[in-house]
PDB file of C-alpha atoms and ligand atoms in Angstrom:
ATOM      1  CA  MET A   3    -123.186 -82.060  11.308  1.00  0.00           C
ATOM      2  CA  PRO A   4    -124.267 -85.622  10.758  1.00  0.00           C
ATOM      3  CA  HIS A   5    -124.855 -86.378  14.456  1.00  0.00           C
ATOM      4  CA  PRO A   6    -128.420 -86.383  15.829  1.00  0.00           C
ATOM      5  CA  VAL A   7    -129.749 -83.044  17.065  1.00  0.00           C
ATOM      6  CA  ILE A   8    -132.953 -82.808  19.071  1.00  0.00           C
ATOM      7  CA  ASP A   9    -134.402 -79.351  18.588  1.00  0.00           C
ATOM      8  CA  SER A  10    -138.066 -80.023  19.212  1.00  0.00           C
ATOM      9  CA  PRO A  11    -139.714 -82.305  21.725  1.00  0.00           C
ATOM     10  CA  ARG A  12    -140.110 -85.829  20.366  1.00  0.00           C
ATOM     11  CA  LYS A  13    -139.776 -89.358  21.644  1.00  0.00           C
ATOM     12  CA  ILE A  14    -136.138 -90.430  21.773  1.00  0.00           C
ATOM     13  CA  SER A  15    -134.862 -93.961  22.100  1.00  0.00           C
ATOM     14  CA  LEU A  16    -131.131 -94.178  22.721  1.00  0.00           C
ATOM     15  CA  ALA A  17    -131.023 -97.623  21.139  1.00  0.00           C
ATOM     16  CA  ASP A  18    -131.542 -95.848  17.801  1.00  0.00           C
ATOM     17  CA  PHE A  19    -128.168 -94.129  18.077  1.00  0.00           C
ATOM     18  CA  ASP A  20    -124.906 -95.960  17.589  1.00  0.00           C
ATOM     19  CA  PRO A  21    -122.289 -94.917  20.183  1.00  0.00           C
ATOM     20  CA  ASP A  22    -119.588 -96.397  17.898  1.00  0.00           C
ATOM     21  CA  ASP A  23    -120.470 -94.128  14.994  1.00  0.00           C
ATOM     22  CA  THR A  24    -117.559 -92.176  13.516  1.00  0.00           C
ATOM     23  CA  GLY A  25    -119.370 -90.507  10.625  1.00  0.00           C
ATOM     24  CA  ASP A  26    -117.135 -90.405   7.579  1.00  0.00           C
ATOM     25  CA  MET A  27    -114.071 -89.338   9.541  1.00  0.00           C
ATOM     26  CA  THR A  28    -110.869 -91.153  10.406  1.00  0.00           C
ATOM     27  CA  LYS A  29    -108.826 -90.689  13.566  1.00  0.00           C
ATOM     28  CA  ASP A  30    -105.866 -89.550  11.517  1.00  0.00           C
ATOM     29  CA  GLU A  31    -107.884 -86.867   9.713  1.00  0.00           C
ATOM     30  CA  VAL A  32    -109.374 -85.565  12.933  1.00  0.00           C
ATOM     31  CA  GLN A  33    -106.135 -85.387  14.883  1.00  0.00           C
ATOM     32  CA  ASN A  34    -103.774 -84.181  12.182  1.00  0.00           C
ATOM     33  CA  GLU A  35    -105.972 -82.039   9.975  1.00  0.00           C
ATOM     34  CA  TRP A  36    -109.050 -80.967  11.820  1.00  0.00           C
ATOM     35  CA  LEU A  37    -107.697 -80.408  15.349  1.00  0.00           C
ATOM     36  CA  PRO A  38    -105.005 -77.757  14.662  1.00  0.00           C
ATOM     37  CA  GLN A  39    -107.373 -75.782  12.431  1.00  0.00           C
ATOM     38  CA  PHE A  40    -110.155 -76.120  14.985  1.00  0.00           C
ATOM     39  CA  LYS A  41    -108.034 -74.780  17.857  1.00  0.00           C
ATOM     40  CA  GLN A  42    -107.091 -71.755  15.847  1.00  0.00           C
ATOM     41  CA  SER A  43    -110.665 -71.036  14.730  1.00  0.00           C
ATOM     42  CA  LEU A  44    -112.128 -71.436  18.201  1.00  0.00           C
ATOM     43  CA  GLY A  45    -109.438 -69.187  19.666  1.00  0.00           C
ATOM     44  CA  GLN A  46    -110.258 -66.472  17.148  1.00  0.00           C
ATOM     45  CA  LEU A  47    -113.999 -66.779  17.680  1.00  0.00           C
ATOM     46  CA  GLN A  48    -113.588 -66.578  21.426  1.00  0.00           C
ATOM     47  CA  GLU A  49    -111.568 -63.389  21.097  1.00  0.00           C
ATOM     48  CA  LEU A  50    -114.405 -61.830  19.104  1.00  0.00           C
ATOM     49  CA  LEU A  51    -117.024 -63.110  21.556  1.00  0.00           C
ATOM     50  CA  TYR A  52    -115.032 -61.681  24.433  1.00  0.00           C
ATOM     51  CA  GLY A  53    -114.519 -58.291  22.849  1.00  0.00           C
ATOM     52  CA  ALA A  54    -118.001 -57.856  21.427  1.00  0.00           C
ATOM     53  CA  GLN A  55    -119.708 -58.637  24.757  1.00  0.00           C
ATOM     54  CA  GLN A  56    -122.996 -59.450  23.057  1.00  0.00           C
ATOM     55  CA  HIS A  57    -123.462 -63.117  23.811  1.00  0.00           C
ATOM     56  CA  SER A  58    -122.515 -65.654  26.402  1.00  0.00           C
ATOM     57  CA  VAL A  59    -122.089 -69.380  25.812  1.00  0.00           C
ATOM     58  CA  VAL A  60    -122.997 -72.318  28.022  1.00  0.00           C
ATOM     59  CA  VAL A  61    -121.662 -75.720  27.036  1.00  0.00           C
ATOM     60  CA  VAL A  62    -123.516 -78.423  28.957  1.00  0.00           C
ATOM     61  CA  LEU A  63    -121.816 -81.815  29.194  1.00  0.00           C
ATOM     62  CA  GLN A  64    -123.878 -84.752  30.365  1.00  0.00           C
ATOM     63  CA  GLY A  65    -123.358 -88.484  30.101  1.00  0.00           C
ATOM     64  CA  MET A  66    -122.997 -91.629  32.119  1.00  0.00           C
ATOM     65  CA  ASP A  67    -119.939 -92.045  34.369  1.00  0.00           C
ATOM     66  CA  THR A  68    -116.757 -92.414  32.240  1.00  0.00           C
ATOM     67  CA  SER A  69    -118.507 -91.001  29.165  1.00  0.00           C
ATOM     68  CA  GLY A  70    -115.681 -88.477  28.840  1.00  0.00           C
ATOM     69  CA  LYS A  71    -116.908 -85.167  30.198  1.00  0.00           C
ATOM     70  CA  ASP A  72    -113.497 -84.256  31.626  1.00  0.00           C
ATOM     71  CA  GLY A  73    -111.634 -85.494  28.546  1.00  0.00           C
ATOM     72  CA  THR A  74    -113.877 -83.435  26.268  1.00  0.00           C
ATOM     73  CA  ILE A  75    -113.151 -80.299  28.274  1.00  0.00           C
ATOM     74  CA  ARG A  76    -109.408 -80.941  28.145  1.00  0.00           C
ATOM     75  CA  HIS A  77    -109.299 -81.487  24.401  1.00  0.00           C
ATOM     76  CA  VAL A  78    -111.928 -79.166  23.056  1.00  0.00           C
ATOM     77  CA  MET A  79    -111.093 -76.125  25.154  1.00  0.00           C
ATOM     78  CA  SER A  80    -107.321 -76.331  24.797  1.00  0.00           C
ATOM     79  CA  GLY A  81    -107.210 -73.489  22.271  1.00  0.00           C
ATOM     80  CA  VAL A  82    -109.313 -71.146  24.347  1.00  0.00           C
ATOM     81  CA  ASN A  83    -107.990 -68.201  26.375  1.00  0.00           C
ATOM     82  CA  PRO A  84    -108.731 -69.029  30.044  1.00  0.00           C
ATOM     83  CA  THR A  85    -109.544 -65.373  30.705  1.00  0.00           C
ATOM     84  CA  GLY A  86    -112.875 -65.621  28.924  1.00  0.00           C
ATOM     85  CA  CYS A  87    -113.778 -69.126  29.932  1.00  0.00           C
ATOM     86  CA  TYR A  88    -114.487 -71.211  33.021  1.00  0.00           C
ATOM     87  CA  VAL A  89    -115.520 -74.721  33.942  1.00  0.00           C
ATOM     88  CA  TRP A  90    -118.074 -75.386  36.611  1.00  0.00           C
ATOM     89  CA  SER A  91    -118.605 -78.915  37.940  1.00  0.00           C
ATOM     90  CA  PHE A  92    -121.928 -79.581  39.595  1.00  0.00           C
ATOM     91  CA  LYS A  93    -121.550 -81.953  42.515  1.00  0.00           C
ATOM     92  CA  VAL A  94    -123.945 -83.361  45.103  1.00  0.00           C
ATOM     93  CA  PRO A  95    -125.781 -80.219  46.271  1.00  0.00           C
ATOM     94  CA  THR A  96    -124.423 -78.537  49.378  1.00  0.00           C
ATOM     95  CA  GLU A  97    -126.721 -77.907  52.328  1.00  0.00           C
ATOM     96  CA  GLU A  98    -127.290 -74.336  51.159  1.00  0.00           C
ATOM     97  CA  GLU A  99    -128.024 -75.427  47.593  1.00  0.00           C
ATOM     98  CA  ARG A 100    -130.361 -78.138  48.785  1.00  0.00           C
ATOM     99  CA  ILE A 101    -132.671 -75.724  50.612  1.00  0.00           C
ATOM    100  CA  HIS A 102    -133.190 -73.676  47.439  1.00  0.00           C
ATOM    101  CA  ASP A 103    -134.992 -74.499  44.207  1.00  0.00           C
ATOM    102  CA  PHE A 104    -132.867 -76.724  41.968  1.00  0.00           C
ATOM    103  CA  LEU A 105    -132.067 -73.978  39.449  1.00  0.00           C
ATOM    104  CA  TRP A 106    -130.765 -71.526  42.053  1.00  0.00           C
ATOM    105  CA  ARG A 107    -127.232 -72.833  42.023  1.00  0.00           C
ATOM    106  CA  VAL A 108    -127.191 -73.112  38.246  1.00  0.00           C
ATOM    107  CA  HIS A 109    -128.339 -69.570  37.581  1.00  0.00           C
ATOM    108  CA  GLN A 110    -125.547 -68.305  39.814  1.00  0.00           C
ATOM    109  CA  ARG A 111    -123.014 -69.925  37.489  1.00  0.00           C
ATOM    110  CA  THR A 112    -124.340 -68.736  34.141  1.00  0.00           C
ATOM    111  CA  PRO A 113    -121.752 -66.653  32.286  1.00  0.00           C
ATOM    112  CA  GLY A 114    -121.842 -62.939  31.669  1.00  0.00           C
ATOM    113  CA  ARG A 115    -121.742 -61.635  28.104  1.00  0.00           C
ATOM    114  CA  GLY A 116    -118.421 -62.336  26.438  1.00  0.00           C
ATOM    115  CA  THR A 117    -117.750 -65.457  28.459  1.00  0.00           C
ATOM    116  CA  ILE A 118    -117.929 -69.211  27.806  1.00  0.00           C
ATOM    117  CA  ALA A 119    -118.988 -71.452  30.687  1.00  0.00           C
ATOM    118  CA  ILE A 120    -118.597 -75.183  30.541  1.00  0.00           C
ATOM    119  CA  PHE A 121    -120.924 -77.094  32.781  1.00  0.00           C
ATOM    120  CA  ASN A 122    -119.547 -80.474  33.804  1.00  0.00           C
ATOM    121  CA  ARG A 123    -122.955 -81.888  34.739  1.00  0.00           C
ATOM    122  CA  SER A 124    -125.754 -79.391  35.170  1.00  0.00           C
ATOM    123  CA  HIS A 125    -129.385 -78.833  36.160  1.00  0.00           C
ATOM    124  CA  TYR A 126    -130.105 -82.067  34.264  1.00  0.00           C
ATOM    125  CA  GLU A 127    -128.784 -84.017  37.245  1.00  0.00           C
ATOM    126  CA  ASP A 128    -132.035 -83.004  38.913  1.00  0.00           C
ATOM    127  CA  VAL A 129    -134.015 -85.109  36.433  1.00  0.00           C
ATOM    128  CA  LEU A 130    -131.339 -87.838  36.250  1.00  0.00           C
ATOM    129  CA  VAL A 131    -129.711 -88.869  39.528  1.00  0.00           C
ATOM    130  CA  ALA A 132    -132.532 -87.222  41.479  1.00  0.00           C
ATOM    131  CA  ARG A 133    -135.077 -89.308  39.593  1.00  0.00           C
ATOM    132  CA  VAL A 134    -133.150 -92.594  39.496  1.00  0.00           C
ATOM    133  CA  HIS A 135    -132.434 -92.481  43.227  1.00  0.00           C
ATOM    134  CA  ASN A 136    -135.776 -91.019  44.275  1.00  0.00           C
ATOM    135  CA  LEU A 137    -134.122 -87.997  45.856  1.00  0.00           C
ATOM    136  CA  VAL A 138    -137.369 -86.172  45.193  1.00  0.00           C
ATOM    137  CA  THR A 139    -140.885 -87.427  44.519  1.00  0.00           C
ATOM    138  CA  ARG A 140    -142.176 -88.235  41.059  1.00  0.00           C
ATOM    139  CA  GLU A 141    -144.433 -85.156  41.117  1.00  0.00           C
ATOM    140  CA  VAL A 142    -141.421 -82.971  41.792  1.00  0.00           C
ATOM    141  CA  TRP A 143    -139.106 -84.278  39.058  1.00  0.00           C
ATOM    142  CA  LYS A 144    -141.948 -84.440  36.528  1.00  0.00           C
ATOM    143  CA  GLN A 145    -142.486 -80.693  36.833  1.00  0.00           C
ATOM    144  CA  ARG A 146    -138.821 -80.010  36.270  1.00  0.00           C
ATOM    145  CA  TYR A 147    -138.774 -80.623  32.499  1.00  0.00           C
ATOM    146  CA  ASP A 148    -141.019 -77.628  31.901  1.00  0.00           C
ATOM    147  CA  GLN A 149    -139.117 -75.618  34.475  1.00  0.00           C
ATOM    148  CA  ILE A 150    -135.858 -76.415  32.695  1.00  0.00           C
ATOM    149  CA  ASN A 151    -137.332 -75.410  29.332  1.00  0.00           C
ATOM    150  CA  ASP A 152    -138.558 -72.119  30.801  1.00  0.00           C
ATOM    151  CA  PHE A 153    -135.171 -71.458  32.392  1.00  0.00           C
ATOM    152  CA  GLU A 154    -133.284 -72.224  29.201  1.00  0.00           C
ATOM    153  CA  ARG A 155    -135.632 -70.040  27.173  1.00  0.00           C
ATOM    154  CA  LEU A 156    -134.970 -67.186  29.589  1.00  0.00           C
ATOM    155  CA  LEU A 157    -131.230 -67.606  29.084  1.00  0.00           C
ATOM    156  CA  ALA A 158    -131.546 -67.910  25.310  1.00  0.00           C
ATOM    157  CA  GLN A 159    -133.698 -64.786  25.077  1.00  0.00           C
ATOM    158  CA  ASN A 160    -130.982 -62.982  26.974  1.00  0.00           C
ATOM    159  CA  ASN A 161    -128.323 -63.800  24.372  1.00  0.00           C
ATOM    160  CA  THR A 162    -127.005 -66.991  25.909  1.00  0.00           C
ATOM    161  CA  LEU A 163    -126.111 -69.726  23.474  1.00  0.00           C
ATOM    162  CA  LEU A 164    -126.898 -73.100  24.977  1.00  0.00           C
ATOM    163  CA  LEU A 165    -124.972 -76.046  23.570  1.00  0.00           C
ATOM    164  CA  LYS A 166    -126.064 -79.238  25.266  1.00  0.00           C
ATOM    165  CA  PHE A 167    -124.113 -82.418  24.617  1.00  0.00           C
ATOM    166  CA  PHE A 168    -125.089 -85.906  25.661  1.00  0.00           C
ATOM    167  CA  LEU A 169    -121.982 -88.084  25.460  1.00  0.00           C
ATOM    168  CA  HIS A 170    -123.373 -91.415  24.363  1.00  0.00           C
ATOM    169  CA  ILE A 171    -121.312 -94.482  25.332  1.00  0.00           C
ATOM    170  CA  SER A 172    -122.329 -98.130  25.444  1.00  0.00           C
ATOM    171  CA  LYS A 173    -122.536-100.169  28.617  1.00  0.00           C
ATOM    172  CA  ASP A 174    -119.646-102.365  27.408  1.00  0.00           C
ATOM    173  CA  GLU A 175    -117.481 -99.329  26.761  1.00  0.00           C
ATOM    174  CA  GLN A 176    -118.169 -98.112  30.285  1.00  0.00           C
ATOM    175  CA  GLU A 177    -117.046-101.431  31.718  1.00  0.00           C
ATOM    176  CA  GLU A 178    -113.800-101.263  29.758  1.00  0.00           C
ATOM    177  CA  ARG A 179    -113.135 -97.727  30.925  1.00  0.00           C
ATOM    178  CA  LEU A 180    -113.825 -98.581  34.554  1.00  0.00           C
ATOM    179  CA  LEU A 181    -111.487-101.563  34.341  1.00  0.00           C
ATOM    180  CA  ASP A 182    -108.833 -99.454  32.610  1.00  0.00           C
ATOM    181  CA  ARG A 183    -108.902 -97.003  35.462  1.00  0.00           C
ATOM    182  CA  GLU A 184    -108.348 -99.832  37.918  1.00  0.00           C
ATOM    183  CA  LYS A 185    -105.278-100.935  36.010  1.00  0.00           C
ATOM    184  CA  ASP A 186    -103.663 -97.514  36.013  1.00  0.00           C
ATOM    185  CA  ILE A 187    -102.640 -96.325  39.477  1.00  0.00           C
ATOM    186  CA  GLU A 188    -102.541 -92.728  38.268  1.00  0.00           C
ATOM    187  CA  LYS A 189    -106.111 -92.928  37.032  1.00  0.00           C
ATOM    188  CA  SER A 190    -107.548 -94.839  39.951  1.00  0.00           C
ATOM    189  CA  TRP A 191    -108.193 -91.683  41.960  1.00  0.00           C
ATOM    190  CA  LYS A 192    -111.111 -91.078  39.626  1.00  0.00           C
ATOM    191  CA  LEU A 193    -112.744 -94.324  40.687  1.00  0.00           C
ATOM    192  CA  ALA A 194    -115.185 -94.927  43.449  1.00  0.00           C
ATOM    193  CA  VAL A 195    -117.121 -98.000  44.520  1.00  0.00           C
ATOM    194  CA  GLY A 196    -120.090 -95.819  43.688  1.00  0.00           C
ATOM    195  CA  ASP A 197    -119.238 -95.976  39.979  1.00  0.00           C
ATOM    196  CA  TRP A 198    -119.810 -99.737  39.893  1.00  0.00           C
ATOM    197  CA  LYS A 199    -122.938 -99.331  41.984  1.00  0.00           C
ATOM    198  CA  GLU A 200    -124.293 -96.637  39.660  1.00  0.00           C
ATOM    199  CA  ARG A 201    -123.711 -99.009  36.767  1.00  0.00           C
ATOM    200  CA  GLU A 202    -126.389-101.271  38.198  1.00  0.00           C
ATOM    201  CA  TYR A 203    -128.854 -98.475  37.501  1.00  0.00           C
ATOM    202  CA  TRP A 204    -127.823 -98.245  33.833  1.00  0.00           C
ATOM    203  CA  ASP A 205    -131.300 -98.971  32.461  1.00  0.00           C
ATOM    204  CA  GLU A 206    -132.938 -96.464  34.795  1.00  0.00           C
ATOM    205  CA  TYR A 207    -130.430 -93.835  33.704  1.00  0.00           C
ATOM    206  CA  VAL A 208    -131.132 -94.639  30.063  1.00  0.00           C
ATOM    207  CA  LYS A 209    -134.834 -94.018  30.659  1.00  0.00           C
ATOM    208  CA  ALA A 210    -134.125 -90.803  32.542  1.00  0.00           C
ATOM    209  CA  TYR A 211    -131.793 -89.586  29.788  1.00  0.00           C
ATOM    210  CA  GLU A 212    -134.315 -90.476  27.108  1.00  0.00           C
ATOM    211  CA  ASP A 213    -136.932 -88.344  28.848  1.00  0.00           C
ATOM    212  CA  ALA A 214    -134.547 -85.433  29.342  1.00  0.00           C
ATOM    213  CA  LEU A 215    -133.533 -85.570  25.663  1.00  0.00           C
ATOM    214  CA  SER A 216    -137.123 -86.038  24.482  1.00  0.00           C
ATOM    215  CA  ARG A 217    -138.629 -83.268  26.573  1.00  0.00           C
ATOM    216  CA  CYS A 218    -135.860 -80.685  26.766  1.00  0.00           C
ATOM    217  CA  GLY A 219    -134.569 -80.651  23.199  1.00  0.00           C
ATOM    218  CA  THR A 220    -135.884 -77.279  22.008  1.00  0.00           C
ATOM    219  CA  ARG A 221    -135.193 -74.748  19.297  1.00  0.00           C
ATOM    220  CA  GLU A 222    -133.624 -72.395  21.861  1.00  0.00           C
ATOM    221  CA  ALA A 223    -131.570 -75.123  23.499  1.00  0.00           C
ATOM    222  CA  PRO A 224    -131.151 -78.229  21.344  1.00  0.00           C
ATOM    223  CA  TRP A 225    -129.607 -81.463  22.555  1.00  0.00           C
ATOM    224  CA  HIS A 226    -126.712 -82.899  20.587  1.00  0.00           C
ATOM    225  CA  ILE A 227    -126.347 -86.663  20.856  1.00  0.00           C
ATOM    226  CA  VAL A 228    -122.644 -87.390  20.565  1.00  0.00           C
ATOM    227  CA  PRO A 229    -121.402 -90.865  19.646  1.00  0.00           C
ATOM    228  CA  ALA A 230    -118.733 -91.147  22.337  1.00  0.00           C
ATOM    229  CA  ASN A 231    -117.250 -94.651  22.305  1.00  0.00           C
ATOM    230  CA  LYS A 232    -114.411 -93.240  20.195  1.00  0.00           C
ATOM    231  CA  LYS A 233    -112.874 -90.363  22.074  1.00  0.00           C
ATOM    232  CA  TRP A 234    -111.394 -88.674  19.017  1.00  0.00           C
ATOM    233  CA  TYR A 235    -114.804 -88.631  17.286  1.00  0.00           C
ATOM    234  CA  ARG A 236    -116.507 -87.341  20.434  1.00  0.00           C
ATOM    235  CA  ASN A 237    -114.022 -84.444  20.544  1.00  0.00           C
ATOM    236  CA  TYR A 238    -114.611 -83.762  16.875  1.00  0.00           C
ATOM    237  CA  VAL A 239    -118.411 -83.653  17.171  1.00  0.00           C
ATOM    238  CA  VAL A 240    -118.400 -81.414  20.231  1.00  0.00           C
ATOM    239  CA  GLY A 241    -115.709 -79.093  18.892  1.00  0.00           C
ATOM    240  CA  GLN A 242    -117.122 -78.813  15.407  1.00  0.00           C
ATOM    241  CA  THR A 243    -120.617 -78.149  16.778  1.00  0.00           C
ATOM    242  CA  ILE A 244    -119.337 -75.323  18.952  1.00  0.00           C
ATOM    243  CA  LEU A 245    -117.606 -73.797  15.926  1.00  0.00           C
ATOM    244  CA  GLU A 246    -120.665 -74.118  13.735  1.00  0.00           C
ATOM    245  CA  GLN A 247    -122.856 -72.450  16.337  1.00  0.00           C
ATOM    246  CA  LEU A 248    -120.490 -69.543  16.952  1.00  0.00           C
ATOM    247  CA  GLU A 249    -119.395 -68.847  13.382  1.00  0.00           C
ATOM    248  CA  PRO A 250    -122.656 -67.264  12.133  1.00  0.00           C
ATOM    249  CA  LEU A 251    -122.447 -64.683  14.941  1.00  0.00           C
ATOM    250  CA  ALA A 252    -118.880 -63.639  14.206  1.00  0.00           C
ATOM    251  CA  LYS A 253    -119.915 -61.064  11.593  1.00  0.00           C
ATOM    252  CA  ASP A 254    -122.005 -59.183  14.139  1.00  0.00           C
ATOM    253  CA  TRP A 255    -119.245 -59.439  16.721  1.00  0.00           C
ATOM    254  CA  ARG A 256    -116.729 -57.929  14.309  1.00  0.00           C
ATOM    255  CA  LYS A 257    -119.144 -55.109  13.557  1.00  0.00           C
ATOM    256  CA  SER A 258    -119.671 -54.431  17.210  1.00  0.00           C
ATOM    257  CA  LEU A 259    -115.924 -54.560  17.867  1.00  0.00           C
ATOM    258  CA  ARG A 260    -115.346 -51.977  15.149  1.00  0.00           C
ATOM    259  CA  GLN A 261    -118.079 -49.750  16.598  1.00  0.00           C
ATOM    260  CA  ARG A 262    -116.546 -50.029  20.054  1.00  0.00           C
ATOM    261  CA  GLY A 263    -113.139 -49.360  18.577  1.00  0.00           C
ATOM    262  CA  GLU A 264    -114.360 -46.240  16.791  1.00  0.00           C
ATOM    263  CA  GLN A 265    -115.988 -45.004  19.972  1.00  0.00           C
ATOM    264  CA  ALA A 266    -112.812 -45.587  21.968  1.00  0.00           C
ATOM    265  CA  LEU A 267    -110.736 -43.783  19.325  1.00  0.00           C
ATOM    266  CA  ALA A 268    -113.173 -40.843  19.241  1.00  0.00           C
ATOM    267  CA  GLU A 269    -112.902 -40.519  23.024  1.00  0.00           C
ATOM    268  CA  LEU A 270    -109.128 -40.646  22.757  1.00  0.00           C
ATOM    269  CA  ARG A 271    -109.073 -37.974  20.070  1.00  0.00           C
ATOM    270  CA  THR A 272    -111.191 -35.674  22.240  1.00  0.00           C
ATOM    271  CA  PHE A 273    -108.893 -36.393  25.176  1.00  0.00           C
ATOM    272  CA  HIS A 274    -105.761 -35.573  23.221  1.00  0.00           C
ATOM    273  CA  GLU A 275    -107.281 -32.391  21.770  1.00  0.00           C
ATOM    274  CA  GLN A 276    -108.329 -31.167  25.203  1.00  0.00           C
ATOM    275  CA  HIS A 277    -105.004 -32.150  26.657  1.00  0.00           C
ATOM    276  CA  GLN A 278    -103.129 -30.213  23.992  1.00  0.00           C
ATOM    277  CA  GLN A 279    -105.255 -27.128  24.609  1.00  0.00           C
ATOM    278  CA  GLU A 280    -104.748 -27.396  28.347  1.00  0.00           C
ATOM    279  CA  THR A 281    -100.999 -27.671  27.998  1.00  0.00           C
ATOM    280  CA  LYS A 282    -101.005 -24.647  25.710  1.00  0.00           C
ATOM    281  CA  LEU A 283    -103.207 -22.508  27.966  1.00  0.00           C
ATOM    282  CA  PRO A 284    -101.128 -21.795  31.077  1.00  0.00           C
ATOM    283  CA  PRO A 285     -97.710 -20.778  29.677  1.00  0.00           C
ATOM    284  CA  ALA A 286     -96.052 -21.286  33.070  1.00  0.00           C
ATOM    285  CA  ARG A 287     -96.834 -25.021  33.010  1.00  0.00           C
ATOM    286  CA  SER A 288     -95.811 -25.507  29.396  1.00  0.00           C
ATOM    287  CA  LYS A 289     -92.298 -26.724  28.848  1.00  0.00           C
ATOM    288  CA  ALA A 290     -92.801 -26.648  25.101  1.00  0.00           C
ATOM    289  CA  GLY A 291     -91.701 -23.011  24.929  1.00  0.00           C
ATOM    290  CA  LYS A 292     -88.394 -23.740  26.627  1.00  0.00           C
ATOM    291  CA  ASN A 293     -87.394 -26.930  24.924  1.00  0.00           C
ATOM    292  CA  GLY A 294     -88.967 -26.826  21.542  1.00  0.00           C
TER     293      GLY A 294
HETATM  294  P1  LIG B 305    -118.205 -86.376  39.651  1.00  0.00           P
HETATM  295  O1  LIG B 305    -118.772 -85.834  38.396  1.00  0.00           O
HETATM  296  O2  LIG B 305    -117.560 -87.716  39.495  1.00  0.00           O
HETATM  297  O3  LIG B 305    -117.337 -85.388  40.347  1.00  0.00           O
HETATM  298  O4  LIG B 305    -119.406 -86.658  40.641  1.00  0.00           O
HETATM  299  C1  LIG B 305    -120.344 -85.703  40.963  1.00  0.00           C
HETATM  300  C2  LIG B 305    -121.491 -86.415  41.620  1.00  0.00           C
HETATM  301  O5  LIG B 305    -122.433 -85.450  42.036  1.00  0.00           O
HETATM  302  C3  LIG B 305    -122.183 -87.395  40.704  1.00  0.00           C
HETATM  303  O6  LIG B 305    -122.348 -88.616  41.324  1.00  0.00           O
HETATM  304  C4  LIG B 305    -123.529 -86.729  40.480  1.00  0.00           C
HETATM  305  O7  LIG B 305    -124.571 -87.634  40.272  1.00  0.00           O
HETATM  306  C5  LIG B 305    -123.706 -85.936  41.749  1.00  0.00           C
HETATM  307  N1  LIG B 305    -124.639 -84.833  41.566  1.00  0.00           N
HETATM  308  C6  LIG B 305    -124.519 -83.780  40.740  1.00  0.00           C
HETATM  309  N2  LIG B 305    -125.625 -83.001  40.795  1.00  0.00           N
HETATM  310  C7  LIG B 305    -126.466 -83.586  41.659  1.00  0.00           C
HETATM  311  C8  LIG B 305    -127.761 -83.272  42.113  1.00  0.00           C
HETATM  312  N3  LIG B 305    -128.417 -82.183  41.691  1.00  0.00           N
HETATM  313  N4  LIG B 305    -128.330 -84.104  43.007  1.00  0.00           N
HETATM  314  C9  LIG B 305    -127.667 -85.183  43.452  1.00  0.00           C
HETATM  315  N5  LIG B 305    -126.452 -85.547  43.047  1.00  0.00           N
HETATM  316  C10 LIG B 305    -125.841 -84.755  42.162  1.00  0.00           C
HETATM  317 MG1  LIG B 306    -117.475 -89.773  39.119  1.00  0.00          MG
END
């Protein structure tokens, strides 16, 4: 993958990453060649993940308003069986969530083994919006980076794959997308005055994102910086990254599926043998003598 991956803490400046980047791909290639193949591969991998029950997957989507979190979910997950997958959107904390530690509500939504969870926003909001709008004191949000790293390490050590994507758009692209939504009556429901107000805090959000990326990009839970001005390239980077992270595990999943299959078949054989003996034993109950 040619996109930037942060897998150890280091100073990140978003200005170093071009949101217009499209690697060496073209839209035509991605949509006509890559996408159909991708859907099929992801579907197959998910089936193995689901059956093997060894790992769970959390896909974290973060980004400024209009960066395409919903669109990414729609496109990238379209080949996935809904039975083994769910989306959870983290909103302004409820009263009950607010009186707990900030990770309480997140831990409740982490997937069980075999399942993929997509987080539309996440615990990172607690070092983003919470920091930008002073919802908590500086001392409180400063401690949260380490707390997040500890939490993510706990998940990773318990066989959870964490795939964290920052959808990187430019401020100009955001303006265009906000204006587009105003022009389309069927998209306007997504808009709120708050979106334009949040835009005034762009630079503060950039700083907050830079810290989250710098401090919480770890080996266990790397951050992927996704050039997201072009929607088709954004989908490609996210989708391809998910594939590349799951593929190396597929061999183990197949092995485990075969073991589980053998075990199930052995149990069935024993069942059938016992059943046959039982039906032979009491002659009164056996119809075999009469009919066959
Ligand atoms: P949306 O994604 O448009 O449905 O909006 C969800 C809103 O919830 C966004 O404005 C987020 O900033 C806000 N939100 C999510 N998590 C938190 C949090 N932990 N604290 C405060 N606001 C949050
Ligand atoms: Mg919104």
